[in-house]
Amino acid sequence: MNKATLVAQFEKVFGRAPEIVTRAPGRIEFIGNHTDYNGGTVLGASIDRGVAVALARRDDGQRHFHSRYSGRTVALPAAGEPAKQSGDASWTNYPLGVLAALPHFGLRAPEGFDYLAESDLPAGAGLSSSAAIELASALAFLGVTGQSPDRETVVKIGKHAENHFVGVPCGILDQGVSGFGKSGRLVFIDCAGPRFDTVPMPAGASFWIFNTHTKHALVDGLYAARHRECMEAAKALGAKLLVEVSTEKLRSAEASVDPVAFKRARHVVEEIARVDACVKALRAGDLATVGALLTTSHRSSQHLFENSTPELDFLVDALVAEPGVFGARLTGGGFGGAVMALAGPGFTAAHAEKVALAYAAKHGERPDVLPMGVGDGAAVL
Ligand code: GLA
């Protein structure tokens, strides 16, 4: 997906050239599962696939949104507050959410425009196409209006759109990684600040994504339920957020808190410790330890946070049995979606195919196997 392709598509749909073309990547949640909104730490990787947006202003007060997936142009008036869309126009809630967010950051939204979005991210794989479209849209809207806030603000605009317009109480992981990604590096976020940093990815490791195409019908509700359970668990432990709870404090409170709240809290508190251990192991180039932490994270999702599924567990079990795999885990919110494996050069497409066939024999449908590279963060092309 390069600039020339986007320009050509825009010309085909709107009959003129775009003023700006932007692109933002999807992300892999490397480790740090449901730690972000609990004020913890997380590591992610911006991948070499994403969403591109092309835009040109128009002066008739109309906003025209087009994506190849819906195949039709959604025309909305620029005047007034953006209204939430439904049905096959619901994808426009991401750019509309960004437009609605801009004034909250003291920034201006462009009035009328023609807008085209194109993606090479598999949808529903937990690779955060939503953050990618939010960041690509934000850069396009800011670019044509001559505004250039710092990167942290762009990331927060995307999160604001997701929390307040789309309506998902997500943390800052997805937008932070899409915004701060760097080729060959992982993005580290201390979500309490937030503070963003990068950690080099040791040589000799590659990412593989296995997309199961399974998605729990209630996935948004389940995510919100986990969010609520974490906030309640923090309260029961005398904290505002679970990041404030130490492992010792948690252990000593086991008998006095509700068992489900305890399991959710234990997952988050131990996961934050795993992120920190992972940063150290990455800096030391110790991929065996990194891999073990990834797989332990998955087991914690499976048994404590209960956001895994039999399909994801099957893939993790099959992958960690392969000699070339350092570790594997679900990536993203959970309840379906994709598994990520971190593997060495000994793990090849033939090994991946073996795992995919074993999965298909057990669960019917073949998962998509996607070897992933780590690419750069959101940018104007
Ligand atoms: C989704 C959310 C993120 C994060 C992960 C779980 O991807 O969008 O903010 O909470 O789930 O770690």
PDB file of C-alpha atoms in Angstrom, residues 9-247:
ATOM      1  CA  GLN A   9      -7.665   5.269  -5.989  1.00  0.00           C
ATOM      2  CA  PHE A  10      -8.626   8.687  -4.690  1.00  0.00           C
ATOM      3  CA  GLU A  11      -8.607  10.069  -8.250  1.00  0.00           C
ATOM      4  CA  LYS A  12     -10.798   7.194  -9.379  1.00  0.00           C
ATOM      5  CA  VAL A  13     -13.386   7.749  -6.640  1.00  0.00           C
ATOM      6  CA  PHE A  14     -13.378  11.551  -6.395  1.00  0.00           C
ATOM      7  CA  GLY A  15     -12.066  12.649  -9.818  1.00  0.00           C
ATOM      8  CA  ARG A  16      -9.233  14.791  -8.419  1.00  0.00           C
ATOM      9  CA  ALA A  17      -5.968  14.447  -6.523  1.00  0.00           C
ATOM     10  CA  PRO A  18      -5.773  14.284  -2.691  1.00  0.00           C
ATOM     11  CA  GLU A  19      -4.049  17.055  -0.734  1.00  0.00           C
ATOM     12  CA  ILE A  20      -2.531  14.653   1.765  1.00  0.00           C
ATOM     13  CA  VAL A  21      -1.928  10.912   2.182  1.00  0.00           C
ATOM     14  CA  THR A  22      -1.229   9.418   5.616  1.00  0.00           C
ATOM     15  CA  ARG A  23      -0.695   5.938   6.954  1.00  0.00           C
ATOM     16  CA  ALA A  24      -0.780   4.353  10.405  1.00  0.00           C
ATOM     17  CA  PRO A  25       0.145   0.764  11.289  1.00  0.00           C
ATOM     18  CA  GLY A  26      -1.740  -1.918  13.170  1.00  0.00           C
ATOM     19  CA  ARG A  27      -0.065  -3.376  16.207  1.00  0.00           C
ATOM     20  CA  ILE A  28       0.828  -6.594  17.952  1.00  0.00           C
ATOM     21  CA  GLU A  29       0.335  -6.599  21.699  1.00  0.00           C
ATOM     22  CA  PHE A  30       3.690  -8.174  22.585  1.00  0.00           C
ATOM     23  CA  ILE A  31       3.109  -8.510  26.326  1.00  0.00           C
ATOM     24  CA  GLY A  32       1.041  -6.586  28.853  1.00  0.00           C
ATOM     25  CA  ASN A  33      -2.467  -7.960  28.570  1.00  0.00           C
ATOM     26  CA  HIS A  34      -5.159  -5.622  29.940  1.00  0.00           C
ATOM     27  CA  THR A  35      -2.472  -3.730  31.839  1.00  0.00           C
ATOM     28  CA  ASP A  36      -2.913  -0.396  30.037  1.00  0.00           C
ATOM     29  CA  TYR A  37      -6.180   0.839  31.550  1.00  0.00           C
ATOM     30  CA  ASN A  38      -4.965  -0.417  34.938  1.00  0.00           C
ATOM     31  CA  GLY A  39      -2.121   2.120  34.799  1.00  0.00           C
ATOM     32  CA  GLY A  40       0.548  -0.511  34.154  1.00  0.00           C
ATOM     33  CA  THR A  41       3.222  -1.069  31.543  1.00  0.00           C
ATOM     34  CA  VAL A  42       2.948  -2.743  28.141  1.00  0.00           C
ATOM     35  CA  LEU A  43       5.104  -3.661  25.154  1.00  0.00           C
ATOM     36  CA  GLY A  44       3.800  -3.642  21.599  1.00  0.00           C
ATOM     37  CA  ALA A  45       5.086  -3.733  18.047  1.00  0.00           C
ATOM     38  CA  SER A  46       3.865  -1.644  15.119  1.00  0.00           C
ATOM     39  CA  ILE A  47       3.504  -3.989  12.187  1.00  0.00           C
ATOM     40  CA  ASP A  48       4.184  -3.511   8.506  1.00  0.00           C
ATOM     41  CA  ARG A  49       0.475  -3.420   7.657  1.00  0.00           C
ATOM     42  CA  GLY A  50      -1.993  -0.681   8.379  1.00  0.00           C
ATOM     43  CA  VAL A  51      -4.554   1.844   7.197  1.00  0.00           C
ATOM     44  CA  ALA A  52      -3.893   4.672   4.734  1.00  0.00           C
ATOM     45  CA  VAL A  53      -6.061   7.765   4.359  1.00  0.00           C
ATOM     46  CA  ALA A  54      -6.161  10.221   1.436  1.00  0.00           C
ATOM     47  CA  LEU A  55      -7.964  13.520   1.818  1.00  0.00           C
ATOM     48  CA  ALA A  56      -8.786  16.741  -0.044  1.00  0.00           C
ATOM     49  CA  ARG A  57     -10.880  19.579   1.289  1.00  0.00           C
ATOM     50  CA  ARG A  58     -14.106  20.671  -0.424  1.00  0.00           C
ATOM     51  CA  ASP A  59     -15.862  23.969   0.052  1.00  0.00           C
ATOM     52  CA  ASP A  60     -19.550  22.978   0.027  1.00  0.00           C
ATOM     53  CA  GLY A  61     -19.776  21.922   3.683  1.00  0.00           C
ATOM     54  CA  GLN A  62     -20.023  18.218   2.805  1.00  0.00           C
ATOM     55  CA  ARG A  63     -17.878  15.388   4.119  1.00  0.00           C
ATOM     56  CA  HIS A  64     -17.666  12.377   1.807  1.00  0.00           C
ATOM     57  CA  PHE A  65     -16.170   9.175   3.242  1.00  0.00           C
ATOM     58  CA  HIS A  66     -15.262   6.257   1.002  1.00  0.00           C
ATOM     59  CA  SER A  67     -13.705   2.880   1.723  1.00  0.00           C
ATOM     60  CA  ARG A  68     -13.273   0.003  -0.673  1.00  0.00           C
ATOM     61  CA  TYR A  69     -14.801  -2.363   1.904  1.00  0.00           C
ATOM     62  CA  SER A  70     -18.176  -0.698   2.140  1.00  0.00           C
ATOM     63  CA  GLY A  71     -17.969   0.180  -1.567  1.00  0.00           C
ATOM     64  CA  ARG A  72     -20.169   3.249  -1.166  1.00  0.00           C
ATOM     65  CA  THR A  73     -19.603   6.868  -0.266  1.00  0.00           C
ATOM     66  CA  VAL A  74     -21.113   8.093   2.991  1.00  0.00           C
ATOM     67  CA  ALA A  75     -22.072  11.778   2.659  1.00  0.00           C
ATOM     68  CA  LEU A  76     -22.513  13.788   5.853  1.00  0.00           C
ATOM     69  CA  PRO A  77     -22.858  17.516   6.555  1.00  0.00           C
ATOM     70  CA  ALA A  78     -19.831  19.193   8.163  1.00  0.00           C
ATOM     71  CA  ALA A  79     -22.042  21.510  10.231  1.00  0.00           C
ATOM     72  CA  GLY A  80     -22.946  20.556  13.796  1.00  0.00           C
ATOM     73  CA  GLU A  81     -21.631  17.804  16.046  1.00  0.00           C
ATOM     74  CA  PRO A  82     -20.709  14.575  14.187  1.00  0.00           C
ATOM     75  CA  ALA A  83     -23.482  11.995  14.713  1.00  0.00           C
ATOM     76  CA  LYS A  84     -22.774   8.328  15.344  1.00  0.00           C
ATOM     77  CA  GLN A  85     -23.386   6.121  12.275  1.00  0.00           C
ATOM     78  CA  SER A  86     -24.693   2.562  12.063  1.00  0.00           C
ATOM     79  CA  GLY A  87     -24.925  -0.318   9.562  1.00  0.00           C
ATOM     80  CA  ASP A  88     -22.479  -0.240   6.672  1.00  0.00           C
ATOM     81  CA  ALA A  89     -21.606   3.384   7.516  1.00  0.00           C
ATOM     82  CA  SER A  90     -20.430   2.446  11.023  1.00  0.00           C
ATOM     83  CA  TRP A  91     -16.752   2.358   9.955  1.00  0.00           C
ATOM     84  CA  THR A  92     -16.967   6.173   9.622  1.00  0.00           C
ATOM     85  CA  ASN A  93     -17.350   6.382  13.420  1.00  0.00           C
ATOM     86  CA  TYR A  94     -13.539   6.194  13.653  1.00  0.00           C
ATOM     87  CA  PRO A  95     -12.802   9.328  11.573  1.00  0.00           C
ATOM     88  CA  LEU A  96     -15.947  11.004  12.972  1.00  0.00           C
ATOM     89  CA  GLY A  97     -14.740  10.252  16.505  1.00  0.00           C
ATOM     90  CA  VAL A  98     -11.422  11.911  15.655  1.00  0.00           C
ATOM     91  CA  LEU A  99     -13.212  15.001  14.280  1.00  0.00           C
ATOM     92  CA  ALA A 100     -15.292  15.165  17.466  1.00  0.00           C
ATOM     93  CA  ALA A 101     -12.155  14.758  19.618  1.00  0.00           C
ATOM     94  CA  LEU A 102     -10.075  17.557  18.050  1.00  0.00           C
ATOM     95  CA  PRO A 103     -11.763  20.503  19.859  1.00  0.00           C
ATOM     96  CA  HIS A 104     -11.140  18.743  23.212  1.00  0.00           C
ATOM     97  CA  PHE A 105      -7.430  19.208  22.520  1.00  0.00           C
ATOM     98  CA  GLY A 106      -7.810  22.834  21.443  1.00  0.00           C
ATOM     99  CA  LEU A 107      -7.480  21.827  17.774  1.00  0.00           C
ATOM    100  CA  ARG A 108      -9.617  22.595  14.741  1.00  0.00           C
ATOM    101  CA  ALA A 109     -11.392  20.038  12.548  1.00  0.00           C
ATOM    102  CA  PRO A 110     -11.452  20.616   8.778  1.00  0.00           C
ATOM    103  CA  GLU A 111     -14.938  21.427   7.442  1.00  0.00           C
ATOM    104  CA  GLY A 112     -15.893  19.759   4.159  1.00  0.00           C
ATOM    105  CA  PHE A 113     -13.670  17.119   2.532  1.00  0.00           C
ATOM    106  CA  ASP A 114     -13.407  13.985   0.427  1.00  0.00           C
ATOM    107  CA  TYR A 115     -11.884  11.129   2.419  1.00  0.00           C
ATOM    108  CA  LEU A 116     -10.675   7.711   1.289  1.00  0.00           C
ATOM    109  CA  ALA A 117      -9.494   4.910   3.595  1.00  0.00           C
ATOM    110  CA  GLU A 118      -7.663   1.783   2.465  1.00  0.00           C
ATOM    111  CA  SER A 119      -6.372  -1.050   4.649  1.00  0.00           C
ATOM    112  CA  ASP A 120      -4.135  -4.072   4.310  1.00  0.00           C
ATOM    113  CA  LEU A 121      -4.809  -5.200   7.875  1.00  0.00           C
ATOM    114  CA  PRO A 122      -6.876  -8.332   8.369  1.00  0.00           C
ATOM    115  CA  ALA A 123     -10.064  -7.214  10.167  1.00  0.00           C
ATOM    116  CA  GLY A 124     -11.046  -8.856  13.448  1.00  0.00           C
ATOM    117  CA  ALA A 125      -7.585 -10.303  14.050  1.00  0.00           C
ATOM    118  CA  GLY A 126      -6.904  -8.183  17.110  1.00  0.00           C
ATOM    119  CA  LEU A 127      -4.280  -6.155  15.215  1.00  0.00           C
ATOM    120  CA  SER A 128      -6.060  -2.904  15.954  1.00  0.00           C
ATOM    121  CA  SER A 129      -7.300  -1.625  12.645  1.00  0.00           C
ATOM    122  CA  SER A 130      -9.355   0.850  14.707  1.00  0.00           C
ATOM    123  CA  ALA A 131      -6.307   2.616  16.188  1.00  0.00           C
ATOM    124  CA  ALA A 132      -4.700   2.613  12.725  1.00  0.00           C
ATOM    125  CA  ILE A 133      -7.656   4.361  11.083  1.00  0.00           C
ATOM    126  CA  GLU A 134      -7.917   6.807  14.006  1.00  0.00           C
ATOM    127  CA  LEU A 135      -4.263   7.835  13.772  1.00  0.00           C
ATOM    128  CA  ALA A 136      -4.164   7.994   9.967  1.00  0.00           C
ATOM    129  CA  SER A 137      -7.336  10.145  10.078  1.00  0.00           C
ATOM    130  CA  ALA A 138      -5.956  12.407  12.804  1.00  0.00           C
ATOM    131  CA  LEU A 139      -2.754  13.076  10.829  1.00  0.00           C
ATOM    132  CA  ALA A 140      -4.764  13.804   7.681  1.00  0.00           C
ATOM    133  CA  PHE A 141      -7.193  16.209   9.424  1.00  0.00           C
ATOM    134  CA  LEU A 142      -4.345  17.969  11.221  1.00  0.00           C
ATOM    135  CA  GLY A 143      -2.191  18.090   8.088  1.00  0.00           C
ATOM    136  CA  VAL A 144      -4.754  19.821   5.851  1.00  0.00           C
ATOM    137  CA  THR A 145      -5.510  22.394   8.557  1.00  0.00           C
ATOM    138  CA  GLY A 146      -1.813  23.173   9.122  1.00  0.00           C
ATOM    139  CA  GLN A 147      -1.761  21.994  12.756  1.00  0.00           C
ATOM    140  CA  SER A 148       1.090  19.906  14.162  1.00  0.00           C
ATOM    141  CA  PRO A 149       0.594  18.952  17.812  1.00  0.00           C
ATOM    142  CA  ASP A 150       3.156  16.630  19.411  1.00  0.00           C
ATOM    143  CA  ARG A 151       2.907  12.889  18.910  1.00  0.00           C
ATOM    144  CA  GLU A 152       1.511  12.213  22.371  1.00  0.00           C
ATOM    145  CA  THR A 153      -1.443  14.500  21.613  1.00  0.00           C
ATOM    146  CA  VAL A 154      -2.121  12.684  18.311  1.00  0.00           C
ATOM    147  CA  VAL A 155      -2.152   9.376  20.219  1.00  0.00           C
ATOM    148  CA  LYS A 156      -4.525  10.813  22.845  1.00  0.00           C
ATOM    149  CA  ILE A 157      -6.868  12.123  20.124  1.00  0.00           C
ATOM    150  CA  GLY A 158      -7.172   8.542  18.791  1.00  0.00           C
ATOM    151  CA  LYS A 159      -7.860   7.165  22.259  1.00  0.00           C
ATOM    152  CA  HIS A 160     -10.411   9.908  22.946  1.00  0.00           C
ATOM    153  CA  ALA A 161     -12.254   8.969  19.723  1.00  0.00           C
ATOM    154  CA  GLU A 162     -12.340   5.318  20.772  1.00  0.00           C
ATOM    155  CA  ASN A 163     -13.419   5.983  24.382  1.00  0.00           C
ATOM    156  CA  HIS A 164     -15.953   8.747  23.836  1.00  0.00           C
ATOM    157  CA  PHE A 165     -17.329   8.328  20.299  1.00  0.00           C
ATOM    158  CA  VAL A 166     -16.891   4.669  19.373  1.00  0.00           C
ATOM    159  CA  GLY A 167     -17.575   3.774  23.019  1.00  0.00           C
ATOM    160  CA  VAL A 168     -14.851   1.242  23.891  1.00  0.00           C
ATOM    161  CA  PRO A 169     -13.145   1.869  27.276  1.00  0.00           C
ATOM    162  CA  CYS A 170      -9.721   0.866  25.906  1.00  0.00           C
ATOM    163  CA  GLY A 171      -6.369   1.991  27.280  1.00  0.00           C
ATOM    164  CA  ILE A 172      -3.580   3.683  25.339  1.00  0.00           C
ATOM    165  CA  LEU A 173      -1.769   0.598  24.004  1.00  0.00           C
ATOM    166  CA  ASP A 174      -3.157   0.473  20.467  1.00  0.00           C
ATOM    167  CA  GLN A 175      -2.930   4.167  19.650  1.00  0.00           C
ATOM    168  CA  GLY A 176       0.405   4.515  21.498  1.00  0.00           C
ATOM    169  CA  VAL A 177       2.067   1.731  19.519  1.00  0.00           C
ATOM    170  CA  SER A 178       0.628   2.905  16.201  1.00  0.00           C
ATOM    171  CA  GLY A 179       1.862   6.419  16.978  1.00  0.00           C
ATOM    172  CA  PHE A 180       5.291   5.677  18.440  1.00  0.00           C
ATOM    173  CA  GLY A 181       6.251   2.543  16.442  1.00  0.00           C
ATOM    174  CA  LYS A 182       9.744   2.168  14.986  1.00  0.00           C
ATOM    175  CA  SER A 183      10.990  -0.432  12.574  1.00  0.00           C
ATOM    176  CA  GLY A 184      13.070  -3.068  14.395  1.00  0.00           C
ATOM    177  CA  ARG A 185      11.953  -1.895  17.840  1.00  0.00           C
ATOM    178  CA  LEU A 186       9.196  -2.598  20.335  1.00  0.00           C
ATOM    179  CA  VAL A 187       7.228   0.250  21.882  1.00  0.00           C
ATOM    180  CA  PHE A 188       7.243   0.391  25.682  1.00  0.00           C
ATOM    181  CA  ILE A 189       4.464   2.373  27.347  1.00  0.00           C
ATOM    182  CA  ASP A 190       4.220   3.262  30.992  1.00  0.00           C
ATOM    183  CA  CYS A 191       0.511   3.999  30.849  1.00  0.00           C
ATOM    184  CA  ALA A 192       0.408   5.939  34.133  1.00  0.00           C
ATOM    185  CA  GLY A 193       2.242   8.920  32.559  1.00  0.00           C
ATOM    186  CA  PRO A 194       1.832   8.023  29.841  1.00  0.00           C
ATOM    187  CA  ARG A 195       5.505   7.710  28.948  1.00  0.00           C
ATOM    188  CA  PHE A 196       6.603   6.246  25.622  1.00  0.00           C
ATOM    189  CA  ASP A 197       9.925   4.603  24.821  1.00  0.00           C
ATOM    190  CA  THR A 198      11.277   1.948  22.471  1.00  0.00           C
ATOM    191  CA  VAL A 199      13.310  -1.215  23.122  1.00  0.00           C
ATOM    192  CA  PRO A 200      15.366  -2.889  20.387  1.00  0.00           C
ATOM    193  CA  MET A 201      14.017  -6.172  19.068  1.00  0.00           C
ATOM    194  CA  PRO A 202      16.855  -8.716  19.305  1.00  0.00           C
ATOM    195  CA  ALA A 203      18.090 -10.050  15.974  1.00  0.00           C
ATOM    196  CA  GLY A 204      17.045 -13.563  15.015  1.00  0.00           C
ATOM    197  CA  ALA A 205      13.428 -13.403  16.127  1.00  0.00           C
ATOM    198  CA  SER A 206      10.344 -13.107  13.972  1.00  0.00           C
ATOM    199  CA  PHE A 207       6.625 -12.662  14.589  1.00  0.00           C
ATOM    200  CA  TRP A 208       3.942 -14.947  13.297  1.00  0.00           C
ATOM    201  CA  ILE A 209       0.254 -14.200  13.596  1.00  0.00           C
ATOM    202  CA  PHE A 210      -2.340 -16.958  13.444  1.00  0.00           C
ATOM    203  CA  ASN A 211      -5.750 -15.380  12.904  1.00  0.00           C
ATOM    204  CA  THR A 212      -8.532 -17.755  13.936  1.00  0.00           C
ATOM    205  CA  HIS A 213     -11.380 -15.620  12.509  1.00  0.00           C
ATOM    206  CA  THR A 214     -13.242 -16.426  15.702  1.00  0.00           C
ATOM    207  CA  LYS A 215     -14.710 -13.524  17.549  1.00  0.00           C
ATOM    208  CA  HIS A 216     -16.916 -13.787  20.568  1.00  0.00           C
ATOM    209  CA  ALA A 217     -20.257 -12.186  19.713  1.00  0.00           C
ATOM    210  CA  LEU A 218     -20.130 -10.216  22.963  1.00  0.00           C
ATOM    211  CA  VAL A 219     -16.506  -9.177  22.637  1.00  0.00           C
ATOM    212  CA  ASP A 220     -17.063  -5.449  23.299  1.00  0.00           C
ATOM    213  CA  GLY A 221     -19.268  -6.232  26.284  1.00  0.00           C
ATOM    214  CA  LEU A 222     -16.750  -8.742  27.635  1.00  0.00           C
ATOM    215  CA  TYR A 223     -13.911  -6.215  27.308  1.00  0.00           C
ATOM    216  CA  ALA A 224     -15.996  -3.653  29.195  1.00  0.00           C
ATOM    217  CA  ALA A 225     -16.839  -6.315  31.807  1.00  0.00           C
ATOM    218  CA  ARG A 226     -13.137  -7.049  32.414  1.00  0.00           C
ATOM    219  CA  HIS A 227     -12.488  -3.313  32.652  1.00  0.00           C
ATOM    220  CA  ARG A 228     -15.214  -3.024  35.303  1.00  0.00           C
ATOM    221  CA  GLU A 229     -13.981  -6.102  37.204  1.00  0.00           C
ATOM    222  CA  CYS A 230     -10.471  -4.627  37.347  1.00  0.00           C
ATOM    223  CA  MET A 231     -11.742  -1.299  38.698  1.00  0.00           C
ATOM    224  CA  GLU A 232     -13.828  -3.132  41.319  1.00  0.00           C
ATOM    225  CA  ALA A 233     -10.872  -5.360  42.263  1.00  0.00           C
ATOM    226  CA  ALA A 234      -8.656  -2.283  42.704  1.00  0.00           C
ATOM    227  CA  LYS A 235     -11.269  -0.715  44.962  1.00  0.00           C
ATOM    228  CA  ALA A 236     -11.587  -3.896  47.035  1.00  0.00           C
ATOM    229  CA  LEU A 237      -7.795  -3.821  47.460  1.00  0.00           C
ATOM    230  CA  GLY A 238      -7.819  -0.211  48.621  1.00  0.00           C
ATOM    231  CA  ALA A 239      -6.258   1.158  45.418  1.00  0.00           C
ATOM    232  CA  LYS A 240      -7.408   3.464  42.656  1.00  0.00           C
ATOM    233  CA  LEU A 241      -5.802   1.332  39.944  1.00  0.00           C
ATOM    234  CA  LEU A 242      -4.348  -2.185  40.067  1.00  0.00           C
ATOM    235  CA  VAL A 243      -0.864  -0.849  39.224  1.00  0.00           C
ATOM    236  CA  GLU A 244      -0.674   0.388  42.833  1.00  0.00           C
ATOM    237  CA  VAL A 245      -1.120  -3.138  44.236  1.00  0.00           C
ATOM    238  CA  SER A 246       2.087  -5.054  45.015  1.00  0.00           C
ATOM    239  CA  THR A 247       2.287  -8.858  44.739  1.00  0.00           C
TER     240      THR A 247
END
